[in-house]
Each structure stands twice: as C-alpha cells, then as structure tokens.
PDB file of C-alpha atoms in Angstrom:
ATOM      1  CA  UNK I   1       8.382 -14.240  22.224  1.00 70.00           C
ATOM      2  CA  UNK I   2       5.805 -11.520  21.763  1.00 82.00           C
ATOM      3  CA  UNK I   3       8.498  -9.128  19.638  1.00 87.00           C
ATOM      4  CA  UNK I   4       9.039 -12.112  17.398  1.00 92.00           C
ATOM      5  CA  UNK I   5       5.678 -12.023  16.441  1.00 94.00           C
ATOM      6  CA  UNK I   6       5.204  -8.239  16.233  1.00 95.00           C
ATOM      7  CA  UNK I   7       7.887  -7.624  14.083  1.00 95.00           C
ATOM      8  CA  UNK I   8       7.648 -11.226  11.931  1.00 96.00           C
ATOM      9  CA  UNK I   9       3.609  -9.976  11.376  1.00 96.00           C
ATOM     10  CA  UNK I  10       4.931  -6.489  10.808  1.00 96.00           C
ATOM     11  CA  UNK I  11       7.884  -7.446   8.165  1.00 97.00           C
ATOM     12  CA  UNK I  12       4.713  -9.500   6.556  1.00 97.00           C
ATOM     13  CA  UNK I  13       1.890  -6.957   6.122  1.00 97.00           C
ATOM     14  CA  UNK I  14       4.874  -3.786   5.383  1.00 97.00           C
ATOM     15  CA  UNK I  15       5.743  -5.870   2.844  1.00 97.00           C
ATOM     16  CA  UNK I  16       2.391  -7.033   1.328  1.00 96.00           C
ATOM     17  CA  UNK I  17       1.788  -3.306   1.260  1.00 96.00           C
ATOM     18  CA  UNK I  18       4.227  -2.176  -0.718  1.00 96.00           C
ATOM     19  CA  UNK I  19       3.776  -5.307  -3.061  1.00 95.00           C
ATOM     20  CA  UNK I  20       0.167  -3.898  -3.289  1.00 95.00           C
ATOM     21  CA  UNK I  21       1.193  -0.651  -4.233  1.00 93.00           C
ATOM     22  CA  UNK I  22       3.978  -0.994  -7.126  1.00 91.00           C
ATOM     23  CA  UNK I  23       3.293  -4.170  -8.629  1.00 91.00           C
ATOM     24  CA  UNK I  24       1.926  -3.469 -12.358  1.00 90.00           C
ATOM     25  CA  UNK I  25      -0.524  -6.268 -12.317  1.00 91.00           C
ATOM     26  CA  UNK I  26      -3.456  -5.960 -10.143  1.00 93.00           C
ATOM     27  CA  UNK I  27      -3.719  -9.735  -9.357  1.00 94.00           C
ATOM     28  CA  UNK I  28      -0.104  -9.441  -7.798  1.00 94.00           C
ATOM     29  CA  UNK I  29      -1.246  -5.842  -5.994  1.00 95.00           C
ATOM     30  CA  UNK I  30      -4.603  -8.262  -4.724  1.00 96.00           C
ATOM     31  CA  UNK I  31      -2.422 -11.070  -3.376  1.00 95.00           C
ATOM     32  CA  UNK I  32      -0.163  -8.930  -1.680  1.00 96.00           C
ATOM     33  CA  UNK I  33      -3.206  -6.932  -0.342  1.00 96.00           C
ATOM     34  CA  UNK I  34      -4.520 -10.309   0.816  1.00 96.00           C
ATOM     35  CA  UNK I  35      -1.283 -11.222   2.967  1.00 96.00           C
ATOM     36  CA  UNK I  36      -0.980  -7.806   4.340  1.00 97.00           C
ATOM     37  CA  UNK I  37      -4.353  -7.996   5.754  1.00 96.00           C
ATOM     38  CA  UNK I  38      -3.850 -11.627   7.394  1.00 96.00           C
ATOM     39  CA  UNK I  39      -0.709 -10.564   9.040  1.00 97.00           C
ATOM     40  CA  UNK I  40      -2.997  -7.863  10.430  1.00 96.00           C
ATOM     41  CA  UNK I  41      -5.141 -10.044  11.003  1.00 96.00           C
ATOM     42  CA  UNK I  42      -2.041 -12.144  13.593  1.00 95.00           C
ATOM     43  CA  UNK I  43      -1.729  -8.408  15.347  1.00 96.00           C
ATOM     44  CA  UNK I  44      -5.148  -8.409  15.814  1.00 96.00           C
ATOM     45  CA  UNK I  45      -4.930 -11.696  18.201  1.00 94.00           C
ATOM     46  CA  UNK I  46      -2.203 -10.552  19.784  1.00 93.00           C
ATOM     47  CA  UNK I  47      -3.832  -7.778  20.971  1.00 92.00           C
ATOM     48  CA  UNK I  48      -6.677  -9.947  22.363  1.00 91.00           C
ATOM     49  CA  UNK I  49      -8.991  -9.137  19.565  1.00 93.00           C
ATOM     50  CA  UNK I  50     -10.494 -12.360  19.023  1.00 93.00           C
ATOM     51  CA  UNK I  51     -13.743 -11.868  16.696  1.00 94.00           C
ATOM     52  CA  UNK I  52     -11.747  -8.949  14.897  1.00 95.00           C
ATOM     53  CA  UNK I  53      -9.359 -11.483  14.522  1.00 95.00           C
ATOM     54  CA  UNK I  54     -11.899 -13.883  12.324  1.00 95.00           C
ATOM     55  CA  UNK I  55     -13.526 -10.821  11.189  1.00 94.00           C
ATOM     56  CA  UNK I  56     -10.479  -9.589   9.465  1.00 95.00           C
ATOM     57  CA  UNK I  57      -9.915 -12.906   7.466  1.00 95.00           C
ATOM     58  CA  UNK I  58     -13.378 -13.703   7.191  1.00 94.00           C
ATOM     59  CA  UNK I  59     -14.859 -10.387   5.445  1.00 93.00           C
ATOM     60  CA  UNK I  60     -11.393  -8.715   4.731  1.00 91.00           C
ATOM     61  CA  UNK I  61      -9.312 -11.436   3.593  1.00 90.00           C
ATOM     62  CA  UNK I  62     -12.040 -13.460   2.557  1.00 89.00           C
ATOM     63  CA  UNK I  63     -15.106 -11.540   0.720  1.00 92.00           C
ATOM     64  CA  UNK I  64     -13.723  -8.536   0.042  1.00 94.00           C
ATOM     65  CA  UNK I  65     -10.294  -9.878  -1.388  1.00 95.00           C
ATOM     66  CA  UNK I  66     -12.150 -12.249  -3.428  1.00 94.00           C
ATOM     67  CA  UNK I  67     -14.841  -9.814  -4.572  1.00 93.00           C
ATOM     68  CA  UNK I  68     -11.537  -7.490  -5.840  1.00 94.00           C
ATOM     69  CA  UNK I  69     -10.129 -10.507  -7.430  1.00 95.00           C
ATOM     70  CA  UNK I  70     -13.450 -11.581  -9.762  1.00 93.00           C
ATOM     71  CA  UNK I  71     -13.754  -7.462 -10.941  1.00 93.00           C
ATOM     72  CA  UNK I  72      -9.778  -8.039 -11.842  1.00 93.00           C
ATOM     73  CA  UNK I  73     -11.000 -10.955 -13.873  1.00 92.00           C
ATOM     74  CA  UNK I  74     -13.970  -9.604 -14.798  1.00 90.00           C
ATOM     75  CA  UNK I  75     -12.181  -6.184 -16.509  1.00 88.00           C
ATOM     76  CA  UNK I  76      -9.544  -8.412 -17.798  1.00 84.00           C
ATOM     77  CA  UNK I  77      -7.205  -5.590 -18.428  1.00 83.00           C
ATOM     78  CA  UNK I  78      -4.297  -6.384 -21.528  1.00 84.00           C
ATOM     79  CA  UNK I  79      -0.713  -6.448 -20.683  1.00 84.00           C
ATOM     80  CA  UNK I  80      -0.146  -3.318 -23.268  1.00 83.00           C
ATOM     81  CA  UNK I  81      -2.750  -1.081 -20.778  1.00 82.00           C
ATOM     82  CA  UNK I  82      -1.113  -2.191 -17.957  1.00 84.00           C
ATOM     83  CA  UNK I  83       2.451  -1.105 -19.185  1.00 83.00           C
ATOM     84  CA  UNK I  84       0.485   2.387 -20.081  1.00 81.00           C
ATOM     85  CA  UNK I  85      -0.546   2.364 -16.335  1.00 79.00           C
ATOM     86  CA  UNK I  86       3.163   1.172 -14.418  1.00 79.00           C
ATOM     87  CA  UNK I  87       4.488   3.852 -12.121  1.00 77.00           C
ATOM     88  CA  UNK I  88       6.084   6.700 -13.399  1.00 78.00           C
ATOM     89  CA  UNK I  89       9.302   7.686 -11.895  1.00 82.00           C
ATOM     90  CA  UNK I  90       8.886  11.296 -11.558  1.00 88.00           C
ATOM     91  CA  UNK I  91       5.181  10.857  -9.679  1.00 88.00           C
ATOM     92  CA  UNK I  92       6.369   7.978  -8.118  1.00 90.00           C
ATOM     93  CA  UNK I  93       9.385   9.895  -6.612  1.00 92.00           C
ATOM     94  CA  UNK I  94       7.281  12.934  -5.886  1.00 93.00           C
ATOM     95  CA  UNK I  95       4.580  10.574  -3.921  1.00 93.00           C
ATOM     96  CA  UNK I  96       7.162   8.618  -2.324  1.00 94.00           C
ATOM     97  CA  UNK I  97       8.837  12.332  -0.962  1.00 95.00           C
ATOM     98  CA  UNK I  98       5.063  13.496   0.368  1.00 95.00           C
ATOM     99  CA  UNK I  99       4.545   9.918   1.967  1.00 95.00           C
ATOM    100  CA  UNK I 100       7.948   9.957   3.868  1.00 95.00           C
ATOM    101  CA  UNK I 101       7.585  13.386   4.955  1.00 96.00           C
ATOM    102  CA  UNK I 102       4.056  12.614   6.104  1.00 95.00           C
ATOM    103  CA  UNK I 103       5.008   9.077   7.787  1.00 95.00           C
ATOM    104  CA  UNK I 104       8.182  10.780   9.359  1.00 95.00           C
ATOM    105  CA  UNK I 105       5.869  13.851  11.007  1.00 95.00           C
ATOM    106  CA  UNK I 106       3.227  11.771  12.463  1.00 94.00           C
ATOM    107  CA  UNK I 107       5.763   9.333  13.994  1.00 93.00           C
ATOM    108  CA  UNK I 108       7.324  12.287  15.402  1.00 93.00           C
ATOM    109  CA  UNK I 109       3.986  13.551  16.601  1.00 92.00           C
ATOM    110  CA  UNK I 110       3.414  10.432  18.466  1.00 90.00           C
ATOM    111  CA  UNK I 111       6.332   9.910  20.163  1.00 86.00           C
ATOM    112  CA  UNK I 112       6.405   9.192  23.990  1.00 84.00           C
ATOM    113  CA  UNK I 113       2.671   7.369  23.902  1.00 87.00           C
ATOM    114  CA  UNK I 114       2.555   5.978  27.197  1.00 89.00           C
ATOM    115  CA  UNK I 115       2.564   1.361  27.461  1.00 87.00           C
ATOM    116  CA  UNK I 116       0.224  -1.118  27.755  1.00 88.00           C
ATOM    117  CA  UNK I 117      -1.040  -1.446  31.338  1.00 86.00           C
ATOM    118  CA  UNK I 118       0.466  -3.786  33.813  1.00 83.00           C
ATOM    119  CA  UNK I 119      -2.669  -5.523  34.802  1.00 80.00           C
ATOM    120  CA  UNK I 120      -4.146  -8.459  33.086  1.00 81.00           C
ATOM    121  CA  UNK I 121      -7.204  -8.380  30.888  1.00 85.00           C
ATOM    122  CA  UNK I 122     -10.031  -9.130  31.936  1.00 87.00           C
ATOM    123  CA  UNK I 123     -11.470 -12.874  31.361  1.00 86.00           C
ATOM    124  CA  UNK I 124     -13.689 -13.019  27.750  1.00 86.00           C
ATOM    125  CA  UNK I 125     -11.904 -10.043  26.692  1.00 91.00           C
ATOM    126  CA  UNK I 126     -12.790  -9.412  22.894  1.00 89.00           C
ATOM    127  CA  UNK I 127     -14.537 -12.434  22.600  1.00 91.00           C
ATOM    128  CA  UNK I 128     -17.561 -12.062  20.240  1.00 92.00           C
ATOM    129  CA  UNK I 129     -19.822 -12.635  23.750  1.00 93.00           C
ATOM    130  CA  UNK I 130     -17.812  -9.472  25.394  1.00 92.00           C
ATOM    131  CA  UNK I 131     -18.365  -7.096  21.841  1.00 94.00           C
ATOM    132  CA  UNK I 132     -21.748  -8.432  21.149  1.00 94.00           C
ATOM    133  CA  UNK I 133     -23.189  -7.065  24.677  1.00 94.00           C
ATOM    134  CA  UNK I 134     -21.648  -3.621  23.835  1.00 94.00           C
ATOM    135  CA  UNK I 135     -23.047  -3.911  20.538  1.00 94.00           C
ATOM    136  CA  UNK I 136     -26.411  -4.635  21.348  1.00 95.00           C
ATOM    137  CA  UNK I 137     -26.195  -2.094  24.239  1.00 92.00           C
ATOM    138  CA  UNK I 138     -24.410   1.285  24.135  1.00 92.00           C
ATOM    139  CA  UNK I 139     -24.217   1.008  20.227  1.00 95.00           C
ATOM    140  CA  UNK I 140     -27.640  -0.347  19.284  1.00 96.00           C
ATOM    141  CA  UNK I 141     -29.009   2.409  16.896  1.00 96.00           C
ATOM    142  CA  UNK I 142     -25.563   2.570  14.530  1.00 95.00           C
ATOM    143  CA  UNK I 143     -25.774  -1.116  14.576  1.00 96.00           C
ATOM    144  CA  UNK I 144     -29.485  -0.788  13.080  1.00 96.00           C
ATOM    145  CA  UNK I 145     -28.139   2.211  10.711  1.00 96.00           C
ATOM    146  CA  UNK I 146     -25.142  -0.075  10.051  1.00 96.00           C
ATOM    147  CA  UNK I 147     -27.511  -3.178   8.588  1.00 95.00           C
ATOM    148  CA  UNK I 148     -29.585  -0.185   6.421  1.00 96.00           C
ATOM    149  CA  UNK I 149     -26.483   1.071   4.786  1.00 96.00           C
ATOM    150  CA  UNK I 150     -25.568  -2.366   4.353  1.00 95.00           C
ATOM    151  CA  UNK I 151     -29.342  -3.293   2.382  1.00 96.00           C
ATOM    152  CA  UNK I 152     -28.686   0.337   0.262  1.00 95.00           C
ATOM    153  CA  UNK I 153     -25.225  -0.913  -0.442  1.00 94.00           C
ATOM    154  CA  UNK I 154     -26.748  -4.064  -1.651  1.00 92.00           C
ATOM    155  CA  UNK I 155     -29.597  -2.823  -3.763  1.00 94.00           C
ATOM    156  CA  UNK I 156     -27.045   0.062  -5.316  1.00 92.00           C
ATOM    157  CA  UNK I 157     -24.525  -2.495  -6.705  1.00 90.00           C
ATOM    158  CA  UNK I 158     -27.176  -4.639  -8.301  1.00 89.00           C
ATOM    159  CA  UNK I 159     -28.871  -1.271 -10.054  1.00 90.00           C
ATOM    160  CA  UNK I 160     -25.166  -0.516 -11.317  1.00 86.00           C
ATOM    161  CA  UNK I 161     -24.594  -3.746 -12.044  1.00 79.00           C
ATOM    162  CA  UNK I 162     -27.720  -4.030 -14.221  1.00 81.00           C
ATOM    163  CA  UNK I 163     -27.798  -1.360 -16.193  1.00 67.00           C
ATOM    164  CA  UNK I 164     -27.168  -1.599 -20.141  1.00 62.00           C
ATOM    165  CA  UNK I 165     -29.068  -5.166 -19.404  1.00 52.00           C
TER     166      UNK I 165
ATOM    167  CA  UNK L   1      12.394  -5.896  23.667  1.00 68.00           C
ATOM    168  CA  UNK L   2       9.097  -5.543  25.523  1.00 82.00           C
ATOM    169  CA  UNK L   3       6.356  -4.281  22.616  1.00 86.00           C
ATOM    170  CA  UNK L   4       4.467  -1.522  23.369  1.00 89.00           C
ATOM    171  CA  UNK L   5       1.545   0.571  22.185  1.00 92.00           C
ATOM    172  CA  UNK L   6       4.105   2.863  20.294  1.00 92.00           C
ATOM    173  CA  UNK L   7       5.440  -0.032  18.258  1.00 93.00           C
ATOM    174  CA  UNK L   8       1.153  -1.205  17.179  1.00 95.00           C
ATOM    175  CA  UNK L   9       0.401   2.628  16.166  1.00 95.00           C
ATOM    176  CA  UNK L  10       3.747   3.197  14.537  1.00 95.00           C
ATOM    177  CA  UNK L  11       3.543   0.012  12.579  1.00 96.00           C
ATOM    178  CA  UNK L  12      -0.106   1.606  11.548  1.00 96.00           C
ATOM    179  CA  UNK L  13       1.118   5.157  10.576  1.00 96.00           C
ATOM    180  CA  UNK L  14       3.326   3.231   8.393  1.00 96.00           C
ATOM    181  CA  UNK L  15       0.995   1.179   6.504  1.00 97.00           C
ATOM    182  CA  UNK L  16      -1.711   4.115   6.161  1.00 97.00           C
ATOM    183  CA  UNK L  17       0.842   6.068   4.292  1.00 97.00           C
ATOM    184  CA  UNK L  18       2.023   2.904   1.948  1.00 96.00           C
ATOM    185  CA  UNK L  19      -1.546   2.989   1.288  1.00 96.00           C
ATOM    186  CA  UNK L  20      -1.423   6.932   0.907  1.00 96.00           C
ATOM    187  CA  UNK L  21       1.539   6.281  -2.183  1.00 95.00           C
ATOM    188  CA  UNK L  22      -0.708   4.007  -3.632  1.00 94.00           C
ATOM    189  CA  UNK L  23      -3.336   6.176  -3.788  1.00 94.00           C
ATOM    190  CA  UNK L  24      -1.447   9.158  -4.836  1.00 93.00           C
ATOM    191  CA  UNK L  25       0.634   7.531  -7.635  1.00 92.00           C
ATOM    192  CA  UNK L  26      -0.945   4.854  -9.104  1.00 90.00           C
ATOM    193  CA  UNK L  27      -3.039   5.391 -12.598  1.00 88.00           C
ATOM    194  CA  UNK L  28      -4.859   1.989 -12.005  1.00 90.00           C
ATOM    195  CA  UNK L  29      -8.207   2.816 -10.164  1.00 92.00           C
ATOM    196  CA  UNK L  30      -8.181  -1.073  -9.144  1.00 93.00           C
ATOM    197  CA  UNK L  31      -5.044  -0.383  -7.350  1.00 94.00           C
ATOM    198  CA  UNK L  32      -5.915   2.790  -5.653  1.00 94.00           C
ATOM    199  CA  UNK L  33      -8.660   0.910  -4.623  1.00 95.00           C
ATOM    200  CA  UNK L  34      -6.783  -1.917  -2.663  1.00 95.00           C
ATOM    201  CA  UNK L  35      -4.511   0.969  -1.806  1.00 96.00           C
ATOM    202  CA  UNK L  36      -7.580   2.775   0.480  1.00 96.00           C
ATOM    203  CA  UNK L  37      -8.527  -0.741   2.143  1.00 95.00           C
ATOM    204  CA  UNK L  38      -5.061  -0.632   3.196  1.00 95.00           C
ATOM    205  CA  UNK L  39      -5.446   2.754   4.903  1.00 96.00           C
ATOM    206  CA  UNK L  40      -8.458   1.306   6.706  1.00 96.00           C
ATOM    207  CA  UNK L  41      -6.868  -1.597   7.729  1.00 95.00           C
ATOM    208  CA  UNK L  42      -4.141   0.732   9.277  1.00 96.00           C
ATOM    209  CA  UNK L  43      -6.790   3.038  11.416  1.00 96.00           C
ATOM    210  CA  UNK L  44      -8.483  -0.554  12.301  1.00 96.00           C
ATOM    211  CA  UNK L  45      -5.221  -1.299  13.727  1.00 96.00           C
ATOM    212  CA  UNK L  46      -4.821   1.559  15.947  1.00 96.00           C
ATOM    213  CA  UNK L  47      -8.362   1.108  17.239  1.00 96.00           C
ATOM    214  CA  UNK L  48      -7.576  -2.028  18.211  1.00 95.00           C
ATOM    215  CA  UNK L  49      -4.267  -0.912  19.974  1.00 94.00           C
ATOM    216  CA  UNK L  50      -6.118   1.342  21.590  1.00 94.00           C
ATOM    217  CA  UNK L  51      -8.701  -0.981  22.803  1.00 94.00           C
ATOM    218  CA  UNK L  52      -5.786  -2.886  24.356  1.00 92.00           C
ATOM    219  CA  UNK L  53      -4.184   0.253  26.103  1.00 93.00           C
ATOM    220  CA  UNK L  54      -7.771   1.203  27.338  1.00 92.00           C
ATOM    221  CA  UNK L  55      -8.976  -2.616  28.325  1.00 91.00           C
ATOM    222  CA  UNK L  56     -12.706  -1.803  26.769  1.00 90.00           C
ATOM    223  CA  UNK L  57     -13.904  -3.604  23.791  1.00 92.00           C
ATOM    224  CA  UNK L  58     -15.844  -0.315  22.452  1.00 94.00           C
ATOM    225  CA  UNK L  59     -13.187   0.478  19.487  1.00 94.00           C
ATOM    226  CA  UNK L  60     -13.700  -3.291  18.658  1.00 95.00           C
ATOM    227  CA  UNK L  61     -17.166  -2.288  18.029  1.00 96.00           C
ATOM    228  CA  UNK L  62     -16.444   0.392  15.899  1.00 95.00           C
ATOM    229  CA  UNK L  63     -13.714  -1.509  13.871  1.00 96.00           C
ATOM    230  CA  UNK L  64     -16.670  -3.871  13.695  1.00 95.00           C
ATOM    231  CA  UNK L  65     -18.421  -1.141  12.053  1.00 96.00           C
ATOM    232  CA  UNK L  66     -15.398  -0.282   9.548  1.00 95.00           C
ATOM    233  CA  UNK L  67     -15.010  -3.736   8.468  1.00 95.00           C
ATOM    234  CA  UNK L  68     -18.787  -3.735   7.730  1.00 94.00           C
ATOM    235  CA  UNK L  69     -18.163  -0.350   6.186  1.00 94.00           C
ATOM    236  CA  UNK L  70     -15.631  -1.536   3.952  1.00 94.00           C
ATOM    237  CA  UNK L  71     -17.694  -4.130   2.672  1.00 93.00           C
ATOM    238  CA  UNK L  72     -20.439  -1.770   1.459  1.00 94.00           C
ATOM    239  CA  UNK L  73     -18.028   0.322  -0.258  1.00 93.00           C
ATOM    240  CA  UNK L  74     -16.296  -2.533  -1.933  1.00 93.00           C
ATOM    241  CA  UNK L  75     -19.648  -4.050  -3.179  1.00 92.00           C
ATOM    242  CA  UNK L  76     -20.648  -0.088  -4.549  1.00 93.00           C
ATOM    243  CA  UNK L  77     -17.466   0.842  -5.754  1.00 93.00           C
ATOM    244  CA  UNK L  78     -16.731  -2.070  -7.269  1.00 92.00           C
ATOM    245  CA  UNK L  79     -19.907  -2.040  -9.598  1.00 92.00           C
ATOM    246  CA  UNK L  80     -18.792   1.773 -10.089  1.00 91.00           C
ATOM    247  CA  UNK L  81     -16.035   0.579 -11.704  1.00 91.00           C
ATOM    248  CA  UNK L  82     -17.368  -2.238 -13.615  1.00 90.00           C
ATOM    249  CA  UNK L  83     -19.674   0.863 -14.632  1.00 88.00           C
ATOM    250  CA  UNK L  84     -16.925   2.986 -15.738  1.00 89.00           C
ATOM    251  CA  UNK L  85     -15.161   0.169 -17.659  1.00 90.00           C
ATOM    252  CA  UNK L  86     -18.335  -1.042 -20.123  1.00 88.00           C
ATOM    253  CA  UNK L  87     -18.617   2.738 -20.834  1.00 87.00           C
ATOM    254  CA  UNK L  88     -15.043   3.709 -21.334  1.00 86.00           C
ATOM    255  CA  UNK L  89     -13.516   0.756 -21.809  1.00 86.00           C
ATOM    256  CA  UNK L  90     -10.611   1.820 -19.337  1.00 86.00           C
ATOM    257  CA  UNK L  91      -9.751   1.492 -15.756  1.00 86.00           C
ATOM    258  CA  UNK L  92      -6.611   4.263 -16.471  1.00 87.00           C
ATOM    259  CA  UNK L  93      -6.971   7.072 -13.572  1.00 86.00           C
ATOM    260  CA  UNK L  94      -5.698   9.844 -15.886  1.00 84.00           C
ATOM    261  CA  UNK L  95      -8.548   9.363 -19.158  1.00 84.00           C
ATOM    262  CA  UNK L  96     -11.442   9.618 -16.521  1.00 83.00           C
ATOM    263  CA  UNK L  97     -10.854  13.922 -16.742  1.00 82.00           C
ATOM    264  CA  UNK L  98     -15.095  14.341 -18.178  1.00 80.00           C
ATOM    265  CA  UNK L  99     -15.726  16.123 -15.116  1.00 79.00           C
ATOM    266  CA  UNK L 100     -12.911  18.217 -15.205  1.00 78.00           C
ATOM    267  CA  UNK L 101     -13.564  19.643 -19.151  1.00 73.00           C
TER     268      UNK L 101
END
C-alpha cells in the first residue's frame, strides 16, 4: 500500500518537474511546478512530517506559487519572446548529458544506504507541538535570525519594487 | 516492495538534477527560477527522509527554515526581476551580459 503511494507521488512530482523545465510558457512551467511540489508535499506525510506537510502547500504551493504566477502576469511576456527563449537542441542536449551523468554518479554514490528502522515512531512525531519545542529550544537564536532575514527580505522587495515611482 | 530510505533520497537526487537542467538550459530567468525551488524542494526531501531514518524532528526544523528561506528569496528575487524587466524590457537569460562587457 505504501509503494503505491511512493511511486504514484513520485510519477507525479518527476513529472511536474520536467513539465516545469521544458514547457515554453512560464504559466505551464508554474503549474507544473505547483503539482510537483504537492506530490512532495504527499511524501512529506508519509514520512510522518505532518506540519512540513501543510507547510509545503501552505507557503510552497500556496504563496510562493502564487507570488511566481502574478510576476508571470505582471511581465506579461509575448508569444514571439517566448519562441526566442524555447530550448535549444544543442544546449538542451548538452544539459540533459551533464544532468544524467550527474544524476547517474550520485545514485551510484549512494547506493547501499541502510532502511528505515524497525521500531515505531514515537507518539506526536512531527506534529507542529513535537517541532515547535525543538524550535523554541535547541534552535532558538536561528529562529530569531530567521524572522530578521525575513523583515530585510520584506523591506528589500518593497525598495525594489518602488523605485522609478 | 517494502520502500526504503534509498527509494525517498533517490527520488530526491532525481528531482534536484531536473531542476539542475532547468537551470542550466533554460534562457527564461522565470523558469530558472521555478527550476532552483525545485532543487530545494529536492534537499527538503532528503531532510525529511532523514528525519524519518533518524526518528528526531531536528531536520524538520531546518526544512522549516528552508521553506522560510525560500520565501525570502522569492519575495527579493522576484522584485529583482520585475527590476530587470522595467529597465530592459526582457526576462531573456542571454541579453542580461552588462556585467560581463
């Protein structure tokens, strides 16, 4: 039952990927990127990751999809600029070579990783009660730093976003 | 078949390096930029494998952290590009060479 859903979430998000990456419109790459990232977001609870699990389609599939979404609208790029901008064979090919050879060495690398342990979870695993008390304990101080970078971020899109009035 | 933490990281090595083709042959800089949030969400994955195979929720945390990460650069590099566009007028990879003249 479990392998049904691996590989039926895998099949998904492989294939949103590779929609993502050779479609010519970006609305079609964005869509693709959005279903790839909510079958992710299945592996996620079936590894017991239950507030990545929202997490992921909350701020992944959710803001950040839709924030790529209203630039695509908001650039509004012509059909004729997107033809310019289609994959070319030859770098496509070339890419495509690196990528394999890449994808083929580190699953090679990683062969013989050991299973999953026998024993059960423990009870609340992954819940947001079980991360938010190692949040708020051994990772306190990048959690602070994390909501500072997060006010910069803020503040830095609105002065790029302003300028030229 | 009984899955294991093999099939989670292989599954993940795959998708970072659909994201790496993206990134390496697309022109569009919208596209590489979905492209790298698929990388991420590949390295999120084998955190979370991991967090599995080690039964402690600290790589939650820092996926937690990615995710919130993510967001940030989305937000910046986003209004980056918006940026580059009202100068340029174009979002093509190839014409943005000022810094290399």
């Amino acid at each position: 039952m479990n392998g049904v859903f691996f590989w039926a979430f895998a099949v998904i998000s492989v294939a949103g990927g590779l929609v993502t990456v050779t479609r010519r419109s970006p609305l079609t790459a964005a869509l693709g990127l959005a279903v790839s990232l909510i079958a992710v977001a299945g592996l996620f609870a079936m590894l017991a990751a239950h507030l990545l699990f929202i997490l992921q389609i909350l701020v992944y599939a959710g803001a950040i999809v839709v924030l790529i979404i209203f630039v695509i609208m908001l650039i509004n790029q012509q059909p004729k600029e997107l033809d310019a901008m289609r994959l070319r064979g030859r770098r496509f090919i070339a890419s495509a070579a690196i990528c394999a050879a890449g994808c083929a060495l580190t699953l090679r690398a990683l062969r013989g990783l050991p299973d999953f342990p026998p024993q059960g979870l423990p009870p609340g695993f992954g819940t947001a009660a079980d991360v938010g008390i190692v949040t708020f304990g051994a990772y306190l101080i990048p959690f602070e730093i994390l909501g500072l970078i997060l006010l910069v971020g803020i503040l830095g899109a609105v002065v790029l976003a302003k300028r030229e009035g | 078949m009984a899955i294991t933490l093999s099939h989670y990281v292989g599954l993940a090595v795959v998708l970072f390096f659909i994201g790496t083709l993206g990134v390496l042959s697309r022109r569009n800089a919208l596209i590489v930029f979905m492209s790298i949030e698929l990388q991420l969400n590949a390295v999120n994955l084998v955190f979370a494998a991991f967090a599995r195979y080690w039964m402690r929720v600290d790589a939650h945390v820092i996926v937690f952290f990615v995710i919130a990460i993510a967001a940030v650069e989305a937000a910046v590099g986003l209004a980056i590009l918006v940026g580059i566009f009202r100068a340029r007028r174009t979002v093509d990879l190839d014409d943005m060479t000022v810094m290399n003249e």
